[in-house]
PDB file of C-alpha atoms in Angstrom:
ATOM      1  CA  MET A   1     103.063 176.025  99.158  1.00 53.00           C
ATOM      2  CA  THR A   2     104.163 175.347  95.607  1.00 53.00           C
ATOM      3  CA  ALA A   3     102.476 176.677  92.498  1.00 51.00           C
ATOM      4  CA  THR A   4     101.097 173.314  91.586  1.00 51.00           C
ATOM      5  CA  GLU A   5      99.358 172.967  94.965  1.00 54.00           C
ATOM      6  CA  TRP A   6      97.487 176.381  94.732  1.00 55.00           C
ATOM      7  CA  SER A   7      93.931 176.588  93.432  1.00 55.00           C
ATOM      8  CA  ALA A   8      91.403 179.396  93.119  1.00 58.00           C
ATOM      9  CA  PRO A   9      88.913 179.831  95.974  1.00 60.00           C
ATOM     10  CA  GLY A  10      85.771 177.675  95.463  1.00 58.00           C
ATOM     11  CA  SER A  11      87.316 175.444  92.782  1.00 57.00           C
ATOM     12  CA  VAL A  12      87.650 171.713  93.162  1.00 55.00           C
ATOM     13  CA  PRO A  13      91.253 170.927  93.841  1.00 57.00           C
ATOM     14  CA  GLU A  14      92.813 168.560  91.356  1.00 59.00           C
ATOM     15  CA  PRO A  15      94.579 165.499  92.668  1.00 57.00           C
ATOM     16  CA  PRO A  16      98.293 165.947  92.832  1.00 56.00           C
ATOM     17  CA  VAL A  17     100.153 164.600  89.859  1.00 53.00           C
ATOM     18  CA  ARG A  18     102.443 161.809  90.848  1.00 55.00           C
ATOM     19  CA  SER A  19     105.692 161.368  89.059  1.00 51.00           C
ATOM     20  CA  THR A  20     105.932 158.263  86.906  1.00 52.00           C
ATOM     21  CA  VAL A  21     109.687 158.354  86.934  1.00 52.00           C
ATOM     22  CA  THR A  22     111.085 155.409  88.868  1.00 51.00           C
ATOM     23  CA  PRO A  23     114.016 156.433  91.001  1.00 56.00           C
ATOM     24  CA  ASP A  24     117.257 154.672  90.436  1.00 57.00           C
ATOM     25  CA  PRO A  25     117.675 151.700  92.780  1.00 55.00           C
ATOM     26  CA  VAL A  26     119.996 152.206  95.662  1.00 55.00           C
ATOM     27  CA  PRO A  27     122.506 149.407  96.110  1.00 56.00           C
ATOM     28  CA  GLY A  28     121.568 147.228  99.035  1.00 54.00           C
ATOM     29  CA  ASP A  29     117.862 148.200  99.100  1.00 54.00           C
ATOM     30  CA  PRO A  30     115.339 145.395  98.463  1.00 52.00           C
ATOM     31  CA  VAL A  31     113.783 145.440  95.012  1.00 50.00           C
ATOM     32  CA  ARG A  32     110.004 145.649  95.052  1.00 53.00           C
ATOM     33  CA  ALA A  33     108.102 144.489  91.971  1.00 50.00           C
ATOM     34  CA  ALA A  34     104.735 143.005  91.180  1.00 51.00           C
ATOM     35  CA  GLY A  35     104.858 139.201  90.928  1.00 50.00           C
ATOM     36  CA  VAL A  36     103.204 137.223  88.180  1.00 50.00           C
ATOM     37  CA  ALA A  37     101.821 133.803  89.079  1.00 49.00           C
ATOM     38  CA  ARG A  38     102.922 131.079  86.685  1.00 53.00           C
ATOM     39  CA  ALA A  39     100.557 128.394  87.967  1.00 51.00           C
ATOM     40  CA  ARG A  40      98.106 127.811  90.776  1.00 52.00           C
ATOM     41  CA  GLY A  41      99.001 125.251  93.352  1.00 52.00           C
ATOM     42  CA  ASP A  42      95.470 123.801  93.258  1.00 51.00           C
ATOM     43  CA  ASP A  43      95.363 123.375  89.473  1.00 54.00           C
ATOM     44  CA  PRO A  44      94.629 119.812  88.402  1.00 53.00           C
ATOM     45  CA  LEU A  45      97.640 117.638  87.718  1.00 49.00           C
ATOM     46  CA  PRO A  46      98.487 117.752  83.995  1.00 49.00           C
ATOM     47  CA  LEU A  47      98.039 114.526  82.090  1.00 46.00           C
ATOM     48  CA  ASP A  48     101.089 115.052  79.890  1.00 46.00           C
ATOM     49  CA  ARG A  49     103.446 112.102  80.082  1.00 44.00           C
ATOM     50  CA  PRO A  50     107.182 112.637  80.454  1.00 45.00           C
ATOM     51  CA  GLU A  51     108.847 113.155  77.103  1.00 52.00           C
ATOM     52  CA  GLY A  52     110.565 110.180  75.561  1.00 56.00           C
ATOM     53  CA  LEU A  53     108.659 107.467  77.460  1.00 70.00           C
ATOM     54  CA  GLY A  54     105.449 107.398  75.420  1.00 68.00           C
ATOM     55  CA  ALA A  55     101.800 107.508  76.391  1.00 68.00           C
ATOM     56  CA  ASP A  56     101.938 104.168  78.255  1.00 75.00           C
ATOM     57  CA  GLN A  57     104.455 105.379  80.846  1.00 83.00           C
ATOM     58  CA  PRO A  58     103.122 103.660  84.019  1.00 85.00           C
ATOM     59  CA  LEU A  59     104.617 106.060  86.577  1.00 82.00           C
ATOM     60  CA  ALA A  60     103.432 109.386  85.180  1.00 78.00           C
ATOM     61  CA  ASP A  61     100.745 109.736  87.879  1.00 76.00           C
ATOM     62  CA  LEU A  62     102.222 109.152  91.331  1.00 78.00           C
ATOM     63  CA  ARG A  63      99.202 109.963  93.485  1.00 80.00           C
ATOM     64  CA  PRO A  64      98.396 107.473  96.288  1.00 83.00           C
ATOM     65  CA  VAL A  65      96.106 104.649  95.185  1.00 86.00           C
ATOM     66  CA  GLY A  66      94.488 101.585  96.727  1.00 88.00           C
ATOM     67  CA  VAL A  67      95.922  98.100  97.167  1.00 92.00           C
ATOM     68  CA  LEU A  68      94.327  96.729  93.988  1.00 93.00           C
ATOM     69  CA  ALA A  69      95.577  99.720  92.004  1.00 92.00           C
ATOM     70  CA  VAL A  70      99.112  99.096  93.278  1.00 93.00           C
ATOM     71  CA  LEU A  71      98.914  95.477  92.126  1.00 94.00           C
ATOM     72  CA  ASP A  72      97.577  96.596  88.760  1.00 94.00           C
ATOM     73  CA  GLY A  73     100.375  99.168  88.604  1.00 92.00           C
ATOM     74  CA  GLY A  74     102.880  96.336  88.975  1.00 93.00           C
ATOM     75  CA  PHE A  75     101.370  94.645  85.896  1.00 94.00           C
ATOM     76  CA  ALA A  76     101.522  97.984  84.043  1.00 93.00           C
ATOM     77  CA  MET A  77     105.214  98.356  84.848  1.00 94.00           C
ATOM     78  CA  LEU A  78     105.920  94.828  83.606  1.00 94.00           C
ATOM     79  CA  ARG A  79     103.987  95.432  80.377  1.00 93.00           C
ATOM     80  CA  PHE A  80     105.767  98.744  79.805  1.00 93.00           C
ATOM     81  CA  ARG A  81     109.145  97.081  79.210  1.00 91.00           C
ATOM     82  CA  PHE A  82     108.175  93.413  79.206  1.00 93.00           C
ATOM     83  CA  GLY A  83     110.976  92.102  77.003  1.00 93.00           C
ATOM     84  CA  ARG A  84     113.596  94.112  78.856  1.00 94.00           C
ATOM     85  CA  LEU A  85     112.527  92.904  82.299  1.00 95.00           C
ATOM     86  CA  VAL A  86     112.118  89.268  81.249  1.00 94.00           C
ATOM     87  CA  ALA A  87     115.577  89.346  79.640  1.00 94.00           C
ATOM     88  CA  LEU A  88     116.899  90.783  82.903  1.00 94.00           C
ATOM     89  CA  ALA A  89     115.358  87.910  84.865  1.00 93.00           C
ATOM     90  CA  ALA A  90     116.789  85.408  82.380  1.00 92.00           C
ATOM     91  CA  ILE A  91     120.314  86.289  83.545  1.00 93.00           C
ATOM     92  CA  VAL A  92     119.467  84.711  86.900  1.00 91.00           C
ATOM     93  CA  VAL A  93     116.753  82.191  86.057  1.00 88.00           C
ATOM     94  CA  LEU A  94     118.285  80.342  83.107  1.00 88.00           C
ATOM     95  CA  PRO A  95     121.596  79.382  84.796  1.00 89.00           C
ATOM     96  CA  LEU A  96     119.752  78.249  87.925  1.00 87.00           C
ATOM     97  CA  THR A  97     117.259  76.238  85.852  1.00 83.00           C
ATOM     98  CA  ALA A  98     120.073  74.591  83.932  1.00 84.00           C
ATOM     99  CA  GLY A  99     121.893  73.769  87.163  1.00 83.00           C
ATOM    100  CA  GLU A 100     118.757  72.289  88.712  1.00 80.00           C
ATOM    101  CA  LEU A 101     118.148  70.208  85.621  1.00 77.00           C
ATOM    102  CA  VAL A 102     121.682  68.779  85.661  1.00 80.00           C
ATOM    103  CA  VAL A 103     121.433  67.931  89.362  1.00 79.00           C
ATOM    104  CA  ALA A 104     117.994  66.360  88.921  1.00 73.00           C
ATOM    105  CA  LEU A 105     119.148  64.188  86.023  1.00 73.00           C
ATOM    106  CA  ARG A 106     122.285  63.027  87.848  1.00 76.00           C
ATOM    107  CA  SER A 107     120.543  62.326  91.146  1.00 69.00           C
ATOM    108  CA  PRO A 108     118.649  59.078  91.753  1.00 54.00           C
ATOM    109  CA  GLN A 109     115.791  61.072  93.226  1.00 52.00           C
ATOM    110  CA  VAL A 110     114.316  64.384  92.189  1.00 46.00           C
ATOM    111  CA  PRO A 111     114.983  67.046  94.847  1.00 46.00           C
ATOM    112  CA  ALA A 112     112.096  67.476  97.251  1.00 42.00           C
ATOM    113  CA  VAL A 113     111.886  71.198  96.517  1.00 44.00           C
ATOM    114  CA  ASP A 114     112.045  73.092  93.259  1.00 48.00           C
ATOM    115  CA  PRO A 115     112.994  76.573  94.457  1.00 44.00           C
ATOM    116  CA  LEU A 116     112.448  78.202  91.084  1.00 45.00           C
ATOM    117  CA  SER A 117     108.797  77.154  91.015  1.00 48.00           C
ATOM    118  CA  THR A 118     108.315  78.211  94.631  1.00 51.00           C
ATOM    119  CA  PRO A 119     107.112  81.769  95.309  1.00 51.00           C
ATOM    120  CA  SER A 120     110.104  83.914  96.215  1.00 51.00           C
ATOM    121  CA  ALA A 121     108.622  84.769  99.605  1.00 47.00           C
ATOM    122  CA  PHE A 122     108.612  81.064 100.554  1.00 46.00           C
ATOM    123  CA  GLU A 123     111.897  79.907  99.007  1.00 49.00           C
ATOM    124  CA  ALA A 124     113.798  79.765 102.276  1.00 44.00           C
ATOM    125  CA  LEU A 125     110.947  77.961 104.071  1.00 44.00           C
ATOM    126  CA  ALA A 126     110.658  75.419 101.262  1.00 46.00           C
ATOM    127  CA  ALA A 127     114.380  74.784 101.290  1.00 44.00           C
ATOM    128  CA  SER A 128     114.489  74.327 105.042  1.00 44.00           C
ATOM    129  CA  SER A 129     111.849  71.593 104.779  1.00 43.00           C
ATOM    130  CA  SER A 130     113.944  69.645 102.280  1.00 46.00           C
ATOM    131  CA  SER A 131     116.669  67.170 103.125  1.00 48.00           C
ATOM    132  CA  SER A 132     118.529  67.898  99.887  1.00 71.00           C
ATOM    133  CA  ALA A 133     121.591  70.105 100.224  1.00 80.00           C
ATOM    134  CA  TRP A 134     121.216  70.963  96.533  1.00 78.00           C
ATOM    135  CA  ALA A 135     117.685  72.228  97.151  1.00 78.00           C
ATOM    136  CA  VAL A 136     118.934  74.488  99.931  1.00 81.00           C
ATOM    137  CA  LEU A 137     121.742  75.791  97.736  1.00 84.00           C
ATOM    138  CA  PHE A 138     119.444  76.549  94.812  1.00 83.00           C
ATOM    139  CA  ALA A 139     116.916  78.175  97.146  1.00 85.00           C
ATOM    140  CA  VAL A 140     119.571  80.508  98.559  1.00 87.00           C
ATOM    141  CA  LEU A 141     120.889  81.324  95.085  1.00 89.00           C
ATOM    142  CA  GLY A 142     117.332  81.924  93.894  1.00 89.00           C
ATOM    143  CA  ALA A 143     116.664  84.297  96.787  1.00 91.00           C
ATOM    144  CA  VAL A 144     119.858  86.253  96.073  1.00 93.00           C
ATOM    145  CA  GLY A 145     118.992  86.371  92.371  1.00 92.00           C
ATOM    146  CA  THR A 146     115.493  87.627  93.140  1.00 93.00           C
ATOM    147  CA  THR A 147     116.977  90.400  95.289  1.00 95.00           C
ATOM    148  CA  TRP A 148     119.365  91.340  92.466  1.00 95.00           C
ATOM    149  CA  ILE A 149     116.435  91.624  90.047  1.00 95.00           C
ATOM    150  CA  GLY A 150     114.686  93.841  92.604  1.00 95.00           C
ATOM    151  CA  LEU A 151     117.714  96.152  92.628  1.00 95.00           C
ATOM    152  CA  ALA A 152     117.532  96.529  88.840  1.00 96.00           C
ATOM    153  CA  VAL A 153     113.752  97.079  88.810  1.00 96.00           C
ATOM    154  CA  GLY A 154     114.041  99.699  91.558  1.00 95.00           C
ATOM    155  CA  ALA A 155     116.658 101.567  89.528  1.00 95.00           C
ATOM    156  CA  ALA A 156     114.409 101.371  86.445  1.00 95.00           C
ATOM    157  CA  ALA A 157     111.414 102.731  88.400  1.00 94.00           C
ATOM    158  CA  ALA A 158     113.447 105.674  89.703  1.00 92.00           C
ATOM    159  CA  ALA A 159     114.617 106.441  86.161  1.00 92.00           C
ATOM    160  CA  TRP A 160     111.061 106.279  84.760  1.00 91.00           C
ATOM    161  CA  ILE A 161     109.866 108.739  87.387  1.00 87.00           C
ATOM    162  CA  ALA A 162     112.634 111.121  86.308  1.00 84.00           C
ATOM    163  CA  GLY A 163     111.600 110.755  82.665  1.00 83.00           C
ATOM    164  CA  ASP A 164     114.557 108.573  81.651  1.00 89.00           C
ATOM    165  CA  ASP A 165     114.406 105.155  80.020  1.00 90.00           C
ATOM    166  CA  PRO A 166     117.550 103.096  80.727  1.00 92.00           C
ATOM    167  CA  THR A 167     118.391 100.366  78.247  1.00 92.00           C
ATOM    168  CA  TRP A 168     118.725  96.715  79.174  1.00 93.00           C
ATOM    169  CA  SER A 169     122.509  96.945  79.217  1.00 93.00           C
ATOM    170  CA  GLU A 170     122.410 100.030  81.434  1.00 93.00           C
ATOM    171  CA  LEU A 171     120.167  98.228  83.926  1.00 94.00           C
ATOM    172  CA  VAL A 172     122.407  95.172  83.944  1.00 94.00           C
ATOM    173  CA  VAL A 173     125.629  97.147  84.332  1.00 94.00           C
ATOM    174  CA  GLY A 174     124.137  99.287  87.092  1.00 93.00           C
ATOM    175  CA  ALA A 175     122.874  96.229  88.980  1.00 93.00           C
ATOM    176  CA  LEU A 176     126.192  94.391  88.557  1.00 94.00           C
ATOM    177  CA  ARG A 177     128.085  97.331  90.018  1.00 94.00           C
ATOM    178  CA  ARG A 178     126.005  97.000  93.169  1.00 93.00           C
ATOM    179  CA  ALA A 179     125.732  93.206  93.099  1.00 93.00           C
ATOM    180  CA  TRP A 180     127.341  92.987  96.536  1.00 95.00           C
ATOM    181  CA  VAL A 181     124.144  94.443  98.012  1.00 95.00           C
ATOM    182  CA  ALA A 182     122.050  91.412  96.956  1.00 95.00           C
ATOM    183  CA  PRO A 183     123.601  88.683  99.177  1.00 95.00           C
ATOM    184  CA  VAL A 184     123.905  90.983 102.189  1.00 96.00           C
ATOM    185  CA  LEU A 185     120.351  92.241 101.818  1.00 95.00           C
ATOM    186  CA  THR A 186     119.051  88.684 101.358  1.00 94.00           C
ATOM    187  CA  LEU A 187     120.813  87.575 104.548  1.00 94.00           C
ATOM    188  CA  VAL A 188     119.413  90.519 106.522  1.00 94.00           C
ATOM    189  CA  THR A 189     115.822  90.061 105.338  1.00 93.00           C
ATOM    190  CA  LEU A 190     115.885  86.295 105.898  1.00 90.00           C
ATOM    191  CA  SER A 191     117.207  86.827 109.420  1.00 91.00           C
ATOM    192  CA  ILE A 192     114.093  88.908 110.028  1.00 90.00           C
ATOM    193  CA  LYS A 193     111.522  86.699 108.307  1.00 87.00           C
ATOM    194  CA  LEU A 194     112.652  83.196 109.285  1.00 84.00           C
ATOM    195  CA  PRO A 195     112.373  83.690 113.076  1.00 85.00           C
ATOM    196  CA  ALA A 196     108.956  85.272 112.534  1.00 81.00           C
ATOM    197  CA  ALA A 197     107.852  82.115 110.686  1.00 77.00           C
ATOM    198  CA  CYS A 198     107.685  80.353 114.049  1.00 78.00           C
ATOM    199  CA  LEU A 199     104.459  82.264 114.772  1.00 74.00           C
ATOM    200  CA  LEU A 200     102.143  79.713 113.141  1.00 66.00           C
ATOM    201  CA  GLY A 201     103.522  80.568 109.709  1.00 64.00           C
ATOM    202  CA  VAL A 202     101.615  83.838 109.470  1.00 76.00           C
ATOM    203  CA  GLY A 203     104.472  85.614 111.183  1.00 82.00           C
ATOM    204  CA  PHE A 204     106.541  85.162 108.025  1.00 84.00           C
ATOM    205  CA  LEU A 205     104.077  87.210 105.995  1.00 86.00           C
ATOM    206  CA  ALA A 206     103.677  89.730 108.800  1.00 88.00           C
ATOM    207  CA  ALA A 207     107.436  90.309 108.817  1.00 89.00           C
ATOM    208  CA  ASP A 208     107.706  90.215 105.032  1.00 91.00           C
ATOM    209  CA  ALA A 209     105.294  93.153 104.816  1.00 91.00           C
ATOM    210  CA  PHE A 210     107.928  95.298 106.533  1.00 93.00           C
ATOM    211  CA  VAL A 211     110.823  94.446 104.205  1.00 93.00           C
ATOM    212  CA  PHE A 212     109.371  93.318 100.866  1.00 93.00           C
ATOM    213  CA  THR A 213     110.273  96.683  99.301  1.00 94.00           C
ATOM    214  CA  ALA A 214     113.873  96.667 100.587  1.00 95.00           C
ATOM    215  CA  ALA A 215     115.436  95.437  97.322  1.00 95.00           C
ATOM    216  CA  VAL A 216     113.748  98.018  95.097  1.00 96.00           C
ATOM    217  CA  ILE A 217     114.545 100.738  97.637  1.00 96.00           C
ATOM    218  CA  ALA A 218     118.219  99.766  97.576  1.00 96.00           C
ATOM    219  CA  GLY A 219     118.176  99.997  93.786  1.00 94.00           C
ATOM    220  CA  GLY A 220     115.959 103.049  93.405  1.00 93.00           C
ATOM    221  CA  GLU A 221     117.542 105.171  96.140  1.00 93.00           C
ATOM    222  CA  ARG A 222     121.057 103.714  95.744  1.00 93.00           C
ATOM    223  CA  ILE A 223     121.574 102.989  99.421  1.00 94.00           C
ATOM    224  CA  GLY A 224     123.171 100.103 101.275  1.00 93.00           C
ATOM    225  CA  PRO A 225     121.418  96.939 102.470  1.00 94.00           C
ATOM    226  CA  PHE A 226     121.025  97.942 106.104  1.00 95.00           C
ATOM    227  CA  ALA A 227     119.805 101.418 105.209  1.00 95.00           C
ATOM    228  CA  ALA A 228     117.372  99.877 102.707  1.00 95.00           C
ATOM    229  CA  VAL A 229     115.890  97.563 105.345  1.00 95.00           C
ATOM    230  CA  GLY A 230     115.505 100.474 107.758  1.00 95.00           C
ATOM    231  CA  ARG A 231     113.918 102.598 105.055  1.00 94.00           C
ATOM    232  CA  ALA A 232     111.502  99.820 104.074  1.00 94.00           C
ATOM    233  CA  PHE A 233     110.540  99.261 107.697  1.00 94.00           C
ATOM    234  CA  ASP A 234     109.927 102.984 108.243  1.00 93.00           C
ATOM    235  CA  LEU A 235     107.709 103.336 105.160  1.00 92.00           C
ATOM    236  CA  SER A 236     105.710 100.160 105.850  1.00 92.00           C
ATOM    237  CA  ARG A 237     105.036 100.827 109.531  1.00 90.00           C
ATOM    238  CA  ARG A 238     103.316 104.120 108.653  1.00 87.00           C
ATOM    239  CA  SER A 239     100.800 102.265 106.437  1.00 88.00           C
ATOM    240  CA  TYR A 240     101.211  98.718 107.675  1.00 91.00           C
ATOM    241  CA  GLY A 241      97.737  97.488 106.769  1.00 91.00           C
ATOM    242  CA  ARG A 242      98.201  98.654 103.194  1.00 92.00           C
ATOM    243  CA  ALA A 243     101.722  97.183 103.013  1.00 93.00           C
ATOM    244  CA  LEU A 244     100.451  93.836 104.309  1.00 93.00           C
ATOM    245  CA  GLY A 245      97.605  93.831 101.791  1.00 94.00           C
ATOM    246  CA  ILE A 246     100.000  94.510  98.910  1.00 94.00           C
ATOM    247  CA  CYS A 247     102.409  91.825 100.126  1.00 92.00           C
ATOM    248  CA  VAL A 248      99.685  89.176 100.463  1.00 92.00           C
ATOM    249  CA  GLY A 249      98.066  90.203  97.173  1.00 93.00           C
ATOM    250  CA  GLY A 250     101.348  89.971  95.292  1.00 91.00           C
ATOM    251  CA  LEU A 251     102.021  86.541  96.784  1.00 90.00           C
ATOM    252  CA  ALA A 252      98.542  85.332  95.833  1.00 91.00           C
ATOM    253  CA  ILE A 253      99.030  86.485  92.237  1.00 91.00           C
ATOM    254  CA  THR A 254     102.378  84.702  92.035  1.00 88.00           C
ATOM    255  CA  VAL A 255     100.982  81.462  93.449  1.00 85.00           C
ATOM    256  CA  VAL A 256      97.995  81.470  91.083  1.00 85.00           C
ATOM    257  CA  LEU A 257     100.092  82.187  88.000  1.00 84.00           C
ATOM    258  CA  GLN A 258     102.654  79.517  88.802  1.00 79.00           C
ATOM    259  CA  PHE A 259      99.982  76.972  89.709  1.00 79.00           C
ATOM    260  CA  VAL A 260      98.091  77.528  86.453  1.00 77.00           C
ATOM    261  CA  VAL A 261     101.235  77.285  84.345  1.00 74.00           C
ATOM    262  CA  LEU A 262     102.645  74.255  86.156  1.00 70.00           C
ATOM    263  CA  LEU A 263      99.357  72.359  86.343  1.00 70.00           C
ATOM    264  CA  GLY A 264      99.103  71.793  82.592  1.00 65.00           C
ATOM    265  CA  PRO A 265     102.491  70.093  82.046  1.00 62.00           C
ATOM    266  CA  PHE A 266     102.178  68.015  85.227  1.00 65.00           C
ATOM    267  CA  THR A 267      98.705  66.831  84.213  1.00 67.00           C
ATOM    268  CA  LEU A 268      99.911  65.983  80.714  1.00 62.00           C
ATOM    269  CA  VAL A 269     102.898  64.008  81.998  1.00 60.00           C
ATOM    270  CA  SER A 270     100.837  62.081  84.542  1.00 63.00           C
ATOM    271  CA  SER A 271      98.027  61.318  82.093  1.00 66.00           C
ATOM    272  CA  PHE A 272     100.436  59.659  79.652  1.00 61.00           C
ATOM    273  CA  GLY A 273     102.330  57.875  82.395  1.00 59.00           C
ATOM    274  CA  VAL A 274     105.589  59.534  81.448  1.00 57.00           C
ATOM    275  CA  GLY A 275     108.289  59.501  84.072  1.00 57.00           C
ATOM    276  CA  GLY A 276     112.004  59.641  84.562  1.00 57.00           C
ATOM    277  CA  THR A 277     114.044  62.031  82.456  1.00 64.00           C
ATOM    278  CA  VAL A 278     111.121  63.292  80.374  1.00 61.00           C
ATOM    279  CA  ALA A 279     109.089  64.221  83.447  1.00 60.00           C
ATOM    280  CA  THR A 280     112.078  65.983  84.979  1.00 63.00           C
ATOM    281  CA  VAL A 281     112.751  68.016  81.844  1.00 65.00           C
ATOM    282  CA  VAL A 282     109.069  68.950  81.480  1.00 63.00           C
ATOM    283  CA  SER A 283     108.837  70.063  85.106  1.00 66.00           C
ATOM    284  CA  GLN A 284     111.965  72.197  84.805  1.00 65.00           C
ATOM    285  CA  ALA A 285     110.715  73.748  81.573  1.00 65.00           C
ATOM    286  CA  ALA A 286     107.386  74.595  83.194  1.00 64.00           C
ATOM    287  CA  GLY A 287     109.294  76.229  86.024  1.00 69.00           C
ATOM    288  CA  LEU A 288     110.476  78.898  83.580  1.00 76.00           C
ATOM    289  CA  VAL A 289     107.257  80.726  84.416  1.00 79.00           C
ATOM    290  CA  VAL A 290     109.422  82.553  86.974  1.00 83.00           C
ATOM    291  CA  LEU A 291     110.856  84.506  84.041  1.00 87.00           C
ATOM    292  CA  VAL A 292     107.593  86.438  84.335  1.00 89.00           C
ATOM    293  CA  THR A 293     106.610  86.083  87.992  1.00 89.00           C
ATOM    294  CA  VAL A 294     109.941  87.232  89.465  1.00 92.00           C
ATOM    295  CA  PRO A 295     110.056  90.591  87.620  1.00 93.00           C
ATOM    296  CA  LEU A 296     106.313  90.958  88.229  1.00 93.00           C
ATOM    297  CA  THR A 297     106.885  90.606  91.980  1.00 93.00           C
ATOM    298  CA  ALA A 298     109.652  93.198  91.791  1.00 94.00           C
ATOM    299  CA  CYS A 299     107.393  95.574  89.835  1.00 95.00           C
ATOM    300  CA  ILE A 300     104.645  95.240  92.454  1.00 95.00           C
ATOM    301  CA  ALA A 301     107.189  95.992  95.180  1.00 95.00           C
ATOM    302  CA  ALA A 302     108.419  99.029  93.214  1.00 95.00           C
ATOM    303  CA  ARG A 303     104.882 100.369  92.788  1.00 94.00           C
ATOM    304  CA  ALA A 304     104.275  99.796  96.506  1.00 94.00           C
ATOM    305  CA  TRP A 305     107.475 101.720  97.321  1.00 93.00           C
ATOM    306  CA  ILE A 306     106.239 104.680  95.281  1.00 92.00           C
ATOM    307  CA  ASP A 307     102.778 104.549  96.861  1.00 91.00           C
ATOM    308  CA  LEU A 308     104.153 104.373 100.406  1.00 91.00           C
ATOM    309  CA  ARG A 309     106.475 107.300  99.693  1.00 89.00           C
ATOM    310  CA  SER A 310     103.576 109.334  98.334  1.00 85.00           C
ATOM    311  CA  ARG A 311     101.604 108.743 101.514  1.00 84.00           C
ATOM    312  CA  ALA A 312     104.463 109.313 103.950  1.00 80.00           C
ATOM    313  CA  GLU A 313     106.536 111.950 102.178  1.00 80.00           C
ATOM    314  CA  GLY A 314     104.314 113.483  99.500  1.00 74.00           C
ATOM    315  CA  VAL A 315     106.619 112.698  96.565  1.00 65.00           C
ATOM    316  CA  ASP A 316     103.623 112.998  94.257  1.00 56.00           C
ATOM    317  CA  LEU A 317     103.139 116.615  95.415  1.00 57.00           C
ATOM    318  CA  LEU A 318     106.796 117.370  94.790  1.00 55.00           C
ATOM    319  CA  ALA A 319     106.466 115.899  91.291  1.00 56.00           C
ATOM    320  CA  ARG A 320     103.365 118.037  90.697  1.00 56.00           C
ATOM    321  CA  ALA A 321     105.203 121.183  91.787  1.00 52.00           C
ATOM    322  CA  THR A 322     108.059 120.380  89.433  1.00 53.00           C
ATOM    323  CA  GLU A 323     105.753 119.754  86.490  1.00 53.00           C
ATOM    324  CA  ARG A 324     103.897 123.023  87.161  1.00 53.00           C
ATOM    325  CA  GLY A 325     107.105 125.001  87.328  1.00 51.00           C
ATOM    326  CA  LEU A 326     106.806 125.650  91.051  1.00 51.00           C
ATOM    327  CA  GLY A 327     109.745 123.584  92.179  1.00 52.00           C
TER     328      GLY A 327
END
């Protein structure tokens, strides 16, 4: 027994004094220390927007939402960089519109189908119902151009999520570098949707719900056309009812917008009895509404891609962990 452990009989023993000197760590032994929590996992998601994108950044909150909120999110994405996305669509739309106008003025009859004023989901069906080879050509070119715009919008959405804001030239250059994906992806998706159209027409929409996000996935995740179709199919089948609702809702919005915009010029031309060249030019000019509807459709598909990923893979939870310093 040591001197410090002895006490007089009948006295209350004092607790042993513990040394406060920390022994030197031995190499190879695990280091034990008290941890300090930086954030709770159940804390509410912060409302701070990513730096550099402003308070109107549409993809700051990635939590799963309803079908109507996804459609509204597509409008928010278009408003966020409206001029940039419309200028992106102009690269495809304006040359096709000019080509259609030249063909229409040189032909004795106006083509039976105007692919640029036809909703992108129905371009191939509209072209197949026309006897004009020019209409088929412009429909195919329009479908490829729409896919190319989807690639650029998908890349922009992925950048916005990461807190970056690519310029118009950066989007164009990035999409041009992967331009080969657009025709291949268009061919693959049409080979899926056109046979399904034989099922009373509704089969086309049912199949389109599986692949309508393929273009933005190819652009946002930088994968090939076949991998993008497989990825789109996998995400949509897990929430097929929601994917179908978004697909049909986006198509309805496109049809209503184009009908409202096209109705005015057509009514004006018919009321004054104007025909020939003037009517053709007016109809082609009214068809420029696709400068807005095509990027809007791509934005809705991009917002649907993010929502489906949040539901299937929890990307919103990963983003929350990163923002809270837990990732």
